[in-house]
CSV table of C-alpha atoms and ligand atoms in Angstrom, one decimal:
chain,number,residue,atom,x,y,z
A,253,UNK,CA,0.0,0.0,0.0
A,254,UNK,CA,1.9,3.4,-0.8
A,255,UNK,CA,0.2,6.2,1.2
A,256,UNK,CA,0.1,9.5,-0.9
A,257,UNK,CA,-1.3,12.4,0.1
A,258,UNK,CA,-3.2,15.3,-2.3
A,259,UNK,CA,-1.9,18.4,-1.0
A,260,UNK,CA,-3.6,21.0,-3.0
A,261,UNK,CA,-7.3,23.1,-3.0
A,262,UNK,CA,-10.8,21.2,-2.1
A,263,UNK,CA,-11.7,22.1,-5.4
A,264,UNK,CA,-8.7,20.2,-6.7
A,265,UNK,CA,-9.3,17.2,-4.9
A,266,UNK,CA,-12.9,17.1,-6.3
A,267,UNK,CA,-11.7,17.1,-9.6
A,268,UNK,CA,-8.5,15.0,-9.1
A,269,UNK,CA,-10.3,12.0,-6.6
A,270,UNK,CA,-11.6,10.0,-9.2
A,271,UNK,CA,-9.7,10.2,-12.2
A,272,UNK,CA,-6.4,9.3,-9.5
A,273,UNK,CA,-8.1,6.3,-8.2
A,274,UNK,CA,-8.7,5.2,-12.0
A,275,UNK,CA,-5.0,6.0,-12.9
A,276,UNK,CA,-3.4,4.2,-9.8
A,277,UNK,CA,-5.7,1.1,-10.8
A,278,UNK,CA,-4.5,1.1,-14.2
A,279,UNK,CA,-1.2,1.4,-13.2
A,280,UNK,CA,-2.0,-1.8,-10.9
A,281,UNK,CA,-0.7,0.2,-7.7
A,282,UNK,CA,-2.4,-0.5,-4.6
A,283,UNK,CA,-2.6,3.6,-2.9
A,284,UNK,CA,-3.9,5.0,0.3
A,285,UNK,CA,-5.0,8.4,-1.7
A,286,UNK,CA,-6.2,11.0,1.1
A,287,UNK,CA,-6.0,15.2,1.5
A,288,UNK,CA,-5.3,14.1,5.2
A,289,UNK,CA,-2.5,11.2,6.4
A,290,UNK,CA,-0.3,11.7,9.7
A,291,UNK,CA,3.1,13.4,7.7
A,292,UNK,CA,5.5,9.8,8.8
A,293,UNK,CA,3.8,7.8,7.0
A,294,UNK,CA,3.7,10.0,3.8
A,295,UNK,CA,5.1,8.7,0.8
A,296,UNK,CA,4.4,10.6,-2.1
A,297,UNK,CA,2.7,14.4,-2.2
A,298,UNK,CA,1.0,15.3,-5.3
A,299,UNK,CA,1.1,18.8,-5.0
A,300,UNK,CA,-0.3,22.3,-5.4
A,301,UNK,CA,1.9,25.3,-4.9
A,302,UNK,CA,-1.1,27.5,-3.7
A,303,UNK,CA,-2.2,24.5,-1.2
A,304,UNK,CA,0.1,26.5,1.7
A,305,UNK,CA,2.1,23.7,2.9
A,306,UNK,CA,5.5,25.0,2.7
A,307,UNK,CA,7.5,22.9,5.3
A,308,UNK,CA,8.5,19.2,4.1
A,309,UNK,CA,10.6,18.5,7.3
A,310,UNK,CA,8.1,16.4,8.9
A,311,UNK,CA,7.4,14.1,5.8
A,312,UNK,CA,9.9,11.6,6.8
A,313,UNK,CA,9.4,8.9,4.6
A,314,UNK,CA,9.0,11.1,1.3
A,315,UNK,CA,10.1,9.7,-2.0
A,316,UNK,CA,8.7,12.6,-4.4
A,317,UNK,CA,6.7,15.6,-4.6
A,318,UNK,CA,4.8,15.3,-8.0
A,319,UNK,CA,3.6,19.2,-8.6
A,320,UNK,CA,0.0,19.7,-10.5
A,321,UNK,CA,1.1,23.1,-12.5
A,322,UNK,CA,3.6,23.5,-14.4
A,323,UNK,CA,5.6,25.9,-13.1
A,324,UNK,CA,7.4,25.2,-10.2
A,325,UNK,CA,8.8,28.5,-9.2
A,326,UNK,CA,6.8,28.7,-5.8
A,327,UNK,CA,8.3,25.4,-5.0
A,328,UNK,CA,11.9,24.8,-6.7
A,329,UNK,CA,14.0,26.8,-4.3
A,330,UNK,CA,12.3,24.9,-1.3
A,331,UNK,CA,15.1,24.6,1.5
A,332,UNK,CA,13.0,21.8,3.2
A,333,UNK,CA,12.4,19.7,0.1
A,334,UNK,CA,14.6,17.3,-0.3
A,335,UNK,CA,13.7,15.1,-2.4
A,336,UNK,CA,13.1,14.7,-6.6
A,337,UNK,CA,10.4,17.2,-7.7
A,338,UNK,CA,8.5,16.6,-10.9
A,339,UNK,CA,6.6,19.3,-12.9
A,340,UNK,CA,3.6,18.9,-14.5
A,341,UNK,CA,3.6,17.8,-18.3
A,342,UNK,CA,0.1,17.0,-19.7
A,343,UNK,CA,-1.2,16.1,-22.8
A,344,UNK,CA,-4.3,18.3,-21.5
A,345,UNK,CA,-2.5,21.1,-20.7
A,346,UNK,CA,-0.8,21.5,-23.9
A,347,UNK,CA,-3.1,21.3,-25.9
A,348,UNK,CA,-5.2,24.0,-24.3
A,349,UNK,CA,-2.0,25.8,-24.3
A,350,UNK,CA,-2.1,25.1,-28.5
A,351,UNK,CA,-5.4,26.5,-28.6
A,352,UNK,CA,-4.5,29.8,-26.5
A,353,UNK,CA,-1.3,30.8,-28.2
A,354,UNK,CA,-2.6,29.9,-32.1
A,355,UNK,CA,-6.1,31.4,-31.0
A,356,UNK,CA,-3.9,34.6,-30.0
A,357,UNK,CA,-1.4,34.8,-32.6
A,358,UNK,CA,-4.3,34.4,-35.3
A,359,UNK,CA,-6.0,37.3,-33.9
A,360,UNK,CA,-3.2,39.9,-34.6
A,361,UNK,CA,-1.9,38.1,-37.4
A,362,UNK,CA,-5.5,38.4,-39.3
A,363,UNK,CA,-6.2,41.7,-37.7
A,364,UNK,CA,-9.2,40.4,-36.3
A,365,UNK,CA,-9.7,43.7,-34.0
A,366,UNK,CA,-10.3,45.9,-36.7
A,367,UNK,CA,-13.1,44.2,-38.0
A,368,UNK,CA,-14.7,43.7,-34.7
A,369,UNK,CA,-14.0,47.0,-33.4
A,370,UNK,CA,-13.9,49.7,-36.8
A,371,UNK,CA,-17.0,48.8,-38.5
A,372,UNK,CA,-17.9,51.9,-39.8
A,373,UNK,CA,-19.4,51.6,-43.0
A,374,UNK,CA,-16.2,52.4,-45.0
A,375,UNK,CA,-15.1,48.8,-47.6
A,376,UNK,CA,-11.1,48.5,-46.9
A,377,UNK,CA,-10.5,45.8,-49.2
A,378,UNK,CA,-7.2,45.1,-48.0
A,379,UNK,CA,-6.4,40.9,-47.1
A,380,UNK,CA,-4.0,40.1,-44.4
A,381,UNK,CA,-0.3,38.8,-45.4
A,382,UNK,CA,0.1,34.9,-45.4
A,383,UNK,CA,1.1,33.2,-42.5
A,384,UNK,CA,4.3,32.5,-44.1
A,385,UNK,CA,5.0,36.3,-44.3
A,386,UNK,CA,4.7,36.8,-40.5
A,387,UNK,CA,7.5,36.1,-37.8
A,388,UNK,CA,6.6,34.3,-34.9
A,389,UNK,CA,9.4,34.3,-32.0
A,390,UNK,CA,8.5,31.8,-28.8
A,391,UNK,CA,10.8,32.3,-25.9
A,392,UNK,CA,10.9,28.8,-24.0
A,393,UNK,CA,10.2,25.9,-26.7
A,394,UNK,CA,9.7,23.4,-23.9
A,395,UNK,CA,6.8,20.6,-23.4
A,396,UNK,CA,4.3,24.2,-24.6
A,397,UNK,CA,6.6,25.9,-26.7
A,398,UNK,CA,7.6,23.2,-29.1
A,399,UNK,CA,4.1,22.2,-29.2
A,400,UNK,CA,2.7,25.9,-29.6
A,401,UNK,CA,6.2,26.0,-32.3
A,402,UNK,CA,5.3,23.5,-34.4
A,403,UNK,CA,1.5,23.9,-35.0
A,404,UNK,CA,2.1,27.4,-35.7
A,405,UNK,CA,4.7,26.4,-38.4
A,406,UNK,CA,2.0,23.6,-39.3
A,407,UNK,CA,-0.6,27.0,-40.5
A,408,UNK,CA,2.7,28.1,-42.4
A,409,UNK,CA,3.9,31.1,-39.9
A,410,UNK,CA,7.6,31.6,-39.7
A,411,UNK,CA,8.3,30.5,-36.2
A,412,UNK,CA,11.7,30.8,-34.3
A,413,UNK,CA,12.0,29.5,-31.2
A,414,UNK,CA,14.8,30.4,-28.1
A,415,UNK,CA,15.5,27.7,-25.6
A,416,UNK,CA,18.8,27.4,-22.8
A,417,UNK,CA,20.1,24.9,-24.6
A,418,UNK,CA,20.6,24.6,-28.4
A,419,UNK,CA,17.7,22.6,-29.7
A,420,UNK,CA,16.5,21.2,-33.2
A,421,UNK,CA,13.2,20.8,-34.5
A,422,UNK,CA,12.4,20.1,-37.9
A,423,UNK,CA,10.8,23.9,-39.7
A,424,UNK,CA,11.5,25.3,-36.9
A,425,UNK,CA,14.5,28.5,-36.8
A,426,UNK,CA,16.0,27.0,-33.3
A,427,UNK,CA,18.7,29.5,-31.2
A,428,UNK,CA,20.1,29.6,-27.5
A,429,UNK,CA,22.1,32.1,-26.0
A,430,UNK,CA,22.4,35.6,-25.6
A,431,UNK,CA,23.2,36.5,-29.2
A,432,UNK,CA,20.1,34.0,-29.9
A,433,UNK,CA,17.8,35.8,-28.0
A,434,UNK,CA,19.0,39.2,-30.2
A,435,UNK,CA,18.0,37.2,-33.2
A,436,UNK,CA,15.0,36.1,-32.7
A,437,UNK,CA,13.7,39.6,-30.6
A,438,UNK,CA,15.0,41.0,-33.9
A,439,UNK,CA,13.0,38.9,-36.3
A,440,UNK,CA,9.2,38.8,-33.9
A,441,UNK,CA,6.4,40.5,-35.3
A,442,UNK,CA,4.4,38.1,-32.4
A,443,UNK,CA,6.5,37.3,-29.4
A,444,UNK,CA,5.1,34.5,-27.6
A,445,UNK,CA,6.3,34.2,-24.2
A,446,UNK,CA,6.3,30.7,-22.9
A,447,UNK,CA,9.7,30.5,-20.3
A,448,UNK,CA,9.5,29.5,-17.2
A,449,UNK,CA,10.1,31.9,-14.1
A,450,UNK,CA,13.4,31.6,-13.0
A,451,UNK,CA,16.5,34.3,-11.8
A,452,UNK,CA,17.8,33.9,-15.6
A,453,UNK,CA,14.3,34.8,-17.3
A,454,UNK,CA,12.8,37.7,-14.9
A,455,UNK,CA,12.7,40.5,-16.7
A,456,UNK,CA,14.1,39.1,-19.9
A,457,UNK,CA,11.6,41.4,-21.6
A,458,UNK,CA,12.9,44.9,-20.4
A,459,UNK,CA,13.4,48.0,-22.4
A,460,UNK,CA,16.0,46.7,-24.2
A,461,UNK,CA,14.7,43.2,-25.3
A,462,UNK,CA,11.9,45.6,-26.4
A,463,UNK,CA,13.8,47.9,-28.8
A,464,UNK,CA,15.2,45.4,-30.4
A,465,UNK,CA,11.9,44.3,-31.6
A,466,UNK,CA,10.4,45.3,-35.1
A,467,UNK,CA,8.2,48.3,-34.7
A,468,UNK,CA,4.5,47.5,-34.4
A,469,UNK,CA,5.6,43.9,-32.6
A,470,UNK,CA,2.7,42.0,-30.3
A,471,UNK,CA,3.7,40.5,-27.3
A,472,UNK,CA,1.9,37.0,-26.2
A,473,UNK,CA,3.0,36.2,-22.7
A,474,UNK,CA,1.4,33.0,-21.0
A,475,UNK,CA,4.3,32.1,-19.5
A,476,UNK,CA,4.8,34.2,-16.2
A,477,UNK,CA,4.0,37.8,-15.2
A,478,UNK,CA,7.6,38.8,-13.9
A,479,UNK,CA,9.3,37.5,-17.3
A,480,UNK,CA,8.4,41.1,-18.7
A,481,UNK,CA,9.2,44.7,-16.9
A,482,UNK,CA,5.7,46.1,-16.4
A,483,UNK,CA,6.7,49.5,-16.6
A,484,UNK,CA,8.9,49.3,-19.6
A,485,UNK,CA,6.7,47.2,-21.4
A,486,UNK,CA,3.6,50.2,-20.6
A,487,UNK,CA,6.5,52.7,-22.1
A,488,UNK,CA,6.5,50.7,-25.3
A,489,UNK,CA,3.3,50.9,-25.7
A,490,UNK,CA,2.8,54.0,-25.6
A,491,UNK,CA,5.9,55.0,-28.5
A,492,UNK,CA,3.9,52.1,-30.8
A,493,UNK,CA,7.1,50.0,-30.2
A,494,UNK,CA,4.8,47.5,-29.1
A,495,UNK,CA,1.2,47.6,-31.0
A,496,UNK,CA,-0.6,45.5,-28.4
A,497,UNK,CA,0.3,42.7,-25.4
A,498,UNK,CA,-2.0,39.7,-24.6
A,499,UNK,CA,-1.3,38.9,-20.9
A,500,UNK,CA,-2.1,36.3,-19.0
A,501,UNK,CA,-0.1,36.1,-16.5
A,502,UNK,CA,1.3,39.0,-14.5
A,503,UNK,CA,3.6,40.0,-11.4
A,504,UNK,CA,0.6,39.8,-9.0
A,505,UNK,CA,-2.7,37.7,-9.6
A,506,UNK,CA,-5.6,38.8,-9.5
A,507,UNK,CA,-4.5,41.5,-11.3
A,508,UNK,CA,-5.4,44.5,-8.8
A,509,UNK,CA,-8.6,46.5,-10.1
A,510,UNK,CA,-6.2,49.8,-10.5
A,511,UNK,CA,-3.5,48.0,-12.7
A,512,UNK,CA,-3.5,50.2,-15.5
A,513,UNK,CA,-2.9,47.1,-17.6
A,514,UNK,CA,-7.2,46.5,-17.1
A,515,UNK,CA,-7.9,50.0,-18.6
A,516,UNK,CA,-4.7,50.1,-21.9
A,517,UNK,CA,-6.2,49.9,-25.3
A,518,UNK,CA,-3.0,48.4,-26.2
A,519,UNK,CA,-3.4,45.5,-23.7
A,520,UNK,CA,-5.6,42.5,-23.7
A,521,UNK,CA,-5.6,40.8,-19.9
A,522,UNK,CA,-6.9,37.4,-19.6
A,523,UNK,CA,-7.1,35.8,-16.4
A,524,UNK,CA,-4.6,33.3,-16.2
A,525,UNK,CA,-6.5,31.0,-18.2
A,526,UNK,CA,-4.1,30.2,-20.9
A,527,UNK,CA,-4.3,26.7,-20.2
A,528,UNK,CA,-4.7,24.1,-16.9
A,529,UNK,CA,-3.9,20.8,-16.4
A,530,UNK,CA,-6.6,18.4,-17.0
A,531,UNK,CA,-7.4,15.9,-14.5
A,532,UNK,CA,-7.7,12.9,-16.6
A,533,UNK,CA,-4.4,13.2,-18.4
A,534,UNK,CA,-2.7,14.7,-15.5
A,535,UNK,CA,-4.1,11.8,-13.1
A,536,UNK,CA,-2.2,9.3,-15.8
A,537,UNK,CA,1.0,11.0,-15.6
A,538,UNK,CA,0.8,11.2,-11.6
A,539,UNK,CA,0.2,7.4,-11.7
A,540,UNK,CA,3.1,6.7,-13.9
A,541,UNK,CA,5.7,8.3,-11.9
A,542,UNK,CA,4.1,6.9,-8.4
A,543,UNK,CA,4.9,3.4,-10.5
A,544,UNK,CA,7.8,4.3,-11.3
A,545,UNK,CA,8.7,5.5,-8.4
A,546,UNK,CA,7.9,2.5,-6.8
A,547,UNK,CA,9.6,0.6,-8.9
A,548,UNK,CA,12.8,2.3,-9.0
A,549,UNK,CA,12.8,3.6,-12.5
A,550,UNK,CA,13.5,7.6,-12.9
A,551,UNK,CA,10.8,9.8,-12.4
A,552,UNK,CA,9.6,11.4,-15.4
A,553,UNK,CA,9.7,15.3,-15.4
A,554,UNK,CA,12.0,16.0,-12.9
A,555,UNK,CA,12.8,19.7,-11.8
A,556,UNK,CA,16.7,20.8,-12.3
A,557,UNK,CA,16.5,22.8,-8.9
A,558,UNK,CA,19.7,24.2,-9.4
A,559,UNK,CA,18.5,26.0,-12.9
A,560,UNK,CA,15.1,26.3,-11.4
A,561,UNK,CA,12.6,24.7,-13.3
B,265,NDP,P1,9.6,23.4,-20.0
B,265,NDP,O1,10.5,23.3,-18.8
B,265,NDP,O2,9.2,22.2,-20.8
B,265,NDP,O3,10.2,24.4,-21.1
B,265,NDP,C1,10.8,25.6,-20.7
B,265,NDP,C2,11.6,26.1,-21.9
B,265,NDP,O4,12.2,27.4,-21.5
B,265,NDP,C3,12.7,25.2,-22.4
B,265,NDP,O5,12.8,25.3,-23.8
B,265,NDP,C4,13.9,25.8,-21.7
B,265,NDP,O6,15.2,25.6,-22.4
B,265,NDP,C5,13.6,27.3,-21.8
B,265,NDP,N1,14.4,28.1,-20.8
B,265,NDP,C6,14.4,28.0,-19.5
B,265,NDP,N2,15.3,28.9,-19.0
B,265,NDP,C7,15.9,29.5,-20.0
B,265,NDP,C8,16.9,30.5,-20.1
B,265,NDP,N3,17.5,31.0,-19.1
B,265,NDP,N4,17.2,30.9,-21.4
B,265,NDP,C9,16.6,30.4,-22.5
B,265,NDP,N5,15.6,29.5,-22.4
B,265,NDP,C10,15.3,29.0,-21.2
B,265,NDP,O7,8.3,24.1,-19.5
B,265,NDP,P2,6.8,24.1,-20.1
B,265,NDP,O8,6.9,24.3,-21.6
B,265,NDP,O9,6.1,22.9,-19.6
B,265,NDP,O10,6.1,25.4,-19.4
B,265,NDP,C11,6.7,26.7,-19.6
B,265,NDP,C12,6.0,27.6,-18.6
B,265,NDP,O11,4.7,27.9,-19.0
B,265,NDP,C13,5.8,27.1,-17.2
B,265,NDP,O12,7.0,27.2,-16.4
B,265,NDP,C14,4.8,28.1,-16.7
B,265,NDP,O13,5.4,29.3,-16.2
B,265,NDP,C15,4.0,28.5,-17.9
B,265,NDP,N6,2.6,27.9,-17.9
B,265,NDP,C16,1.5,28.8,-17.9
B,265,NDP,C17,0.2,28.4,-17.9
B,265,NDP,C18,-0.9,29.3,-18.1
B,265,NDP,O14,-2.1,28.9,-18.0
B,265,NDP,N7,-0.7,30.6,-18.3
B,265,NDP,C19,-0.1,26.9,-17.9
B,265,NDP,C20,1.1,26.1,-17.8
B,265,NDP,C21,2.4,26.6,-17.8
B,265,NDP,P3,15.7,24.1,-22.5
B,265,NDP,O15,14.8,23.4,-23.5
B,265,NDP,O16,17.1,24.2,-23.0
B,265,NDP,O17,15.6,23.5,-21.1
């Protein structure tokens, strides 16, 4: 019996309960599965950052914290976690992820707005440029930037994507490194943010990442809120450097009420609702690496502490 304990919000569990239960079953593992289990006997926390527990000292016999998001920023640099983390990678979640960042980049690459917003009775016969004529940058081609990478390339945009290390994937323009990120600023007419949050990507969109942009650029960012310097990124705006910035993610959520990001024509806020993971798929992933786990294979997923995510 391997005693695992859901660590995360009541609505969570709700969701999570049954589609576990099915997951451990089909991995043929025999769980205790419970929001409540006396910390010694603990074996395996599947976890939410927002769930408050913060101190892992008392969970003694701990094999793995298996994290439900993502991003594991709140969670990484954890003095009293001691064990392998795993982030969350979901067939569910990328593929919402897929839907967000096309759905978004269509918008501004077909001009969508106008149509919606400047109907005024005056025919301006003029048809947006191909895909294949617009640049599409994606900081971060990870589990949701390759994915976001590649089906964008799949409509026929010209996607380059950025990563830590030096990646190739096939019709995709791939670069790494300072100079790298230069390029491909260079070369975005739609930036799509998708890095996680760590001390090398906060504020990798400042004042300068933003001048190097082509005039008239669109920023995408549903990766995390602090990657981009609010206040520089509200200057750009206002010169036209940047045309317009879909956030969905910012430095503090909810977004306070007076955020002058709520009231910018230039900015579209959504409520960091880019994508989530999705219980089924999720639930199979947590099962597989409780299996593992127990059967000493490596975990799948894990989290580099040391770079952060
Ligand atoms: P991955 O870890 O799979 O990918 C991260 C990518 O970022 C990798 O390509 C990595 O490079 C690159 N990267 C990391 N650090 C650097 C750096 N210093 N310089 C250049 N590239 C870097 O993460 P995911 O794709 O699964 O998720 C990305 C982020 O998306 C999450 O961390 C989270 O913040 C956000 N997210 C947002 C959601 C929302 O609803 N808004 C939902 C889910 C996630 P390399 O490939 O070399 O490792």
């Amino acid at each position: 019996m391997v005693t695992i304990l859901f660590s995360a919000s009541d609505e969570s569990w709700e969701k999570y309960r049954a589609p576990l239960e099915t997951a451990f079953d089909a991995v043929g593992l025999d769980v205790t599965l419970s929001t409540r289990h006396d910390p010694e006997t603990v074996e395996y926390i599947v976890y939410a950052p927002s769930s408050g527990l913060v101190d892992f000292s008392a969970f003694t016999r701990l094999k793995a914290v298996l994290n439900l998001w993502a991003g594991v920023e709140a969670v990484t640099g954890n003095p009293t976690l001691n064990v392998p983390l795993a982030r969350m990678v979901d067939p569910g979640l990328t593929s919402g992820m897929v839907e967000y960042v096309t759905g978004h980049v269509l918008r501004h690459h077909l001009g969508i707005d106008d149509h919606i917003h400047n109907q005024d009775g005056v025919w301006r016969p003029e048809a947006p440029p191909l895909a294949q004529d617009r640049r599409v940058g994606i900081l971060g081609i990870g589990a949701l930037g390759a994915a976001c990478a590649t089906t964008l390339a799949g409509l026929g945009f010209d996607v380059a994507g950025w990563s830590r290390s030096q990646k190739t994937i096939d019709g995709i323009t791939t670069l790494s490194g300072t100079e790298g990120l230069h390029a491909i600023l260079a070369r975005s007419d739609i930036l799509v943010l998708l890095l996680p949050l760590t001390e090398a990507t906060r504020g990798v969109i400042d004042g300068h990442a933003l001048d190097r942009m082509p005039p008239g650029a669109v920023i995408i960012n549903p990766g995390r809120g602090p990657l981009i310097v609010d206040s520089a990124l509200i200057s750009a705006l206002e010169t036209g450097q940047i045309a317009h910035a879909t956030l969905d993610v910012f430095a503090t959520e909810p977004l306070p009420r007076d955020h002058p990001f709520w009231s910018h024509p230039g900015v579209t806020v959504t409520p960091h609702i880019a994508s989530s993971t999705r219980p089924p798929t999720a639930a199979t992933v947590i099962a597989e690496n409780v299996r593992r786990g127990e059967a000493g294979e490596p975990f799948l997923h894990l989290v580099d502490r040391d770079a952060g995510y």
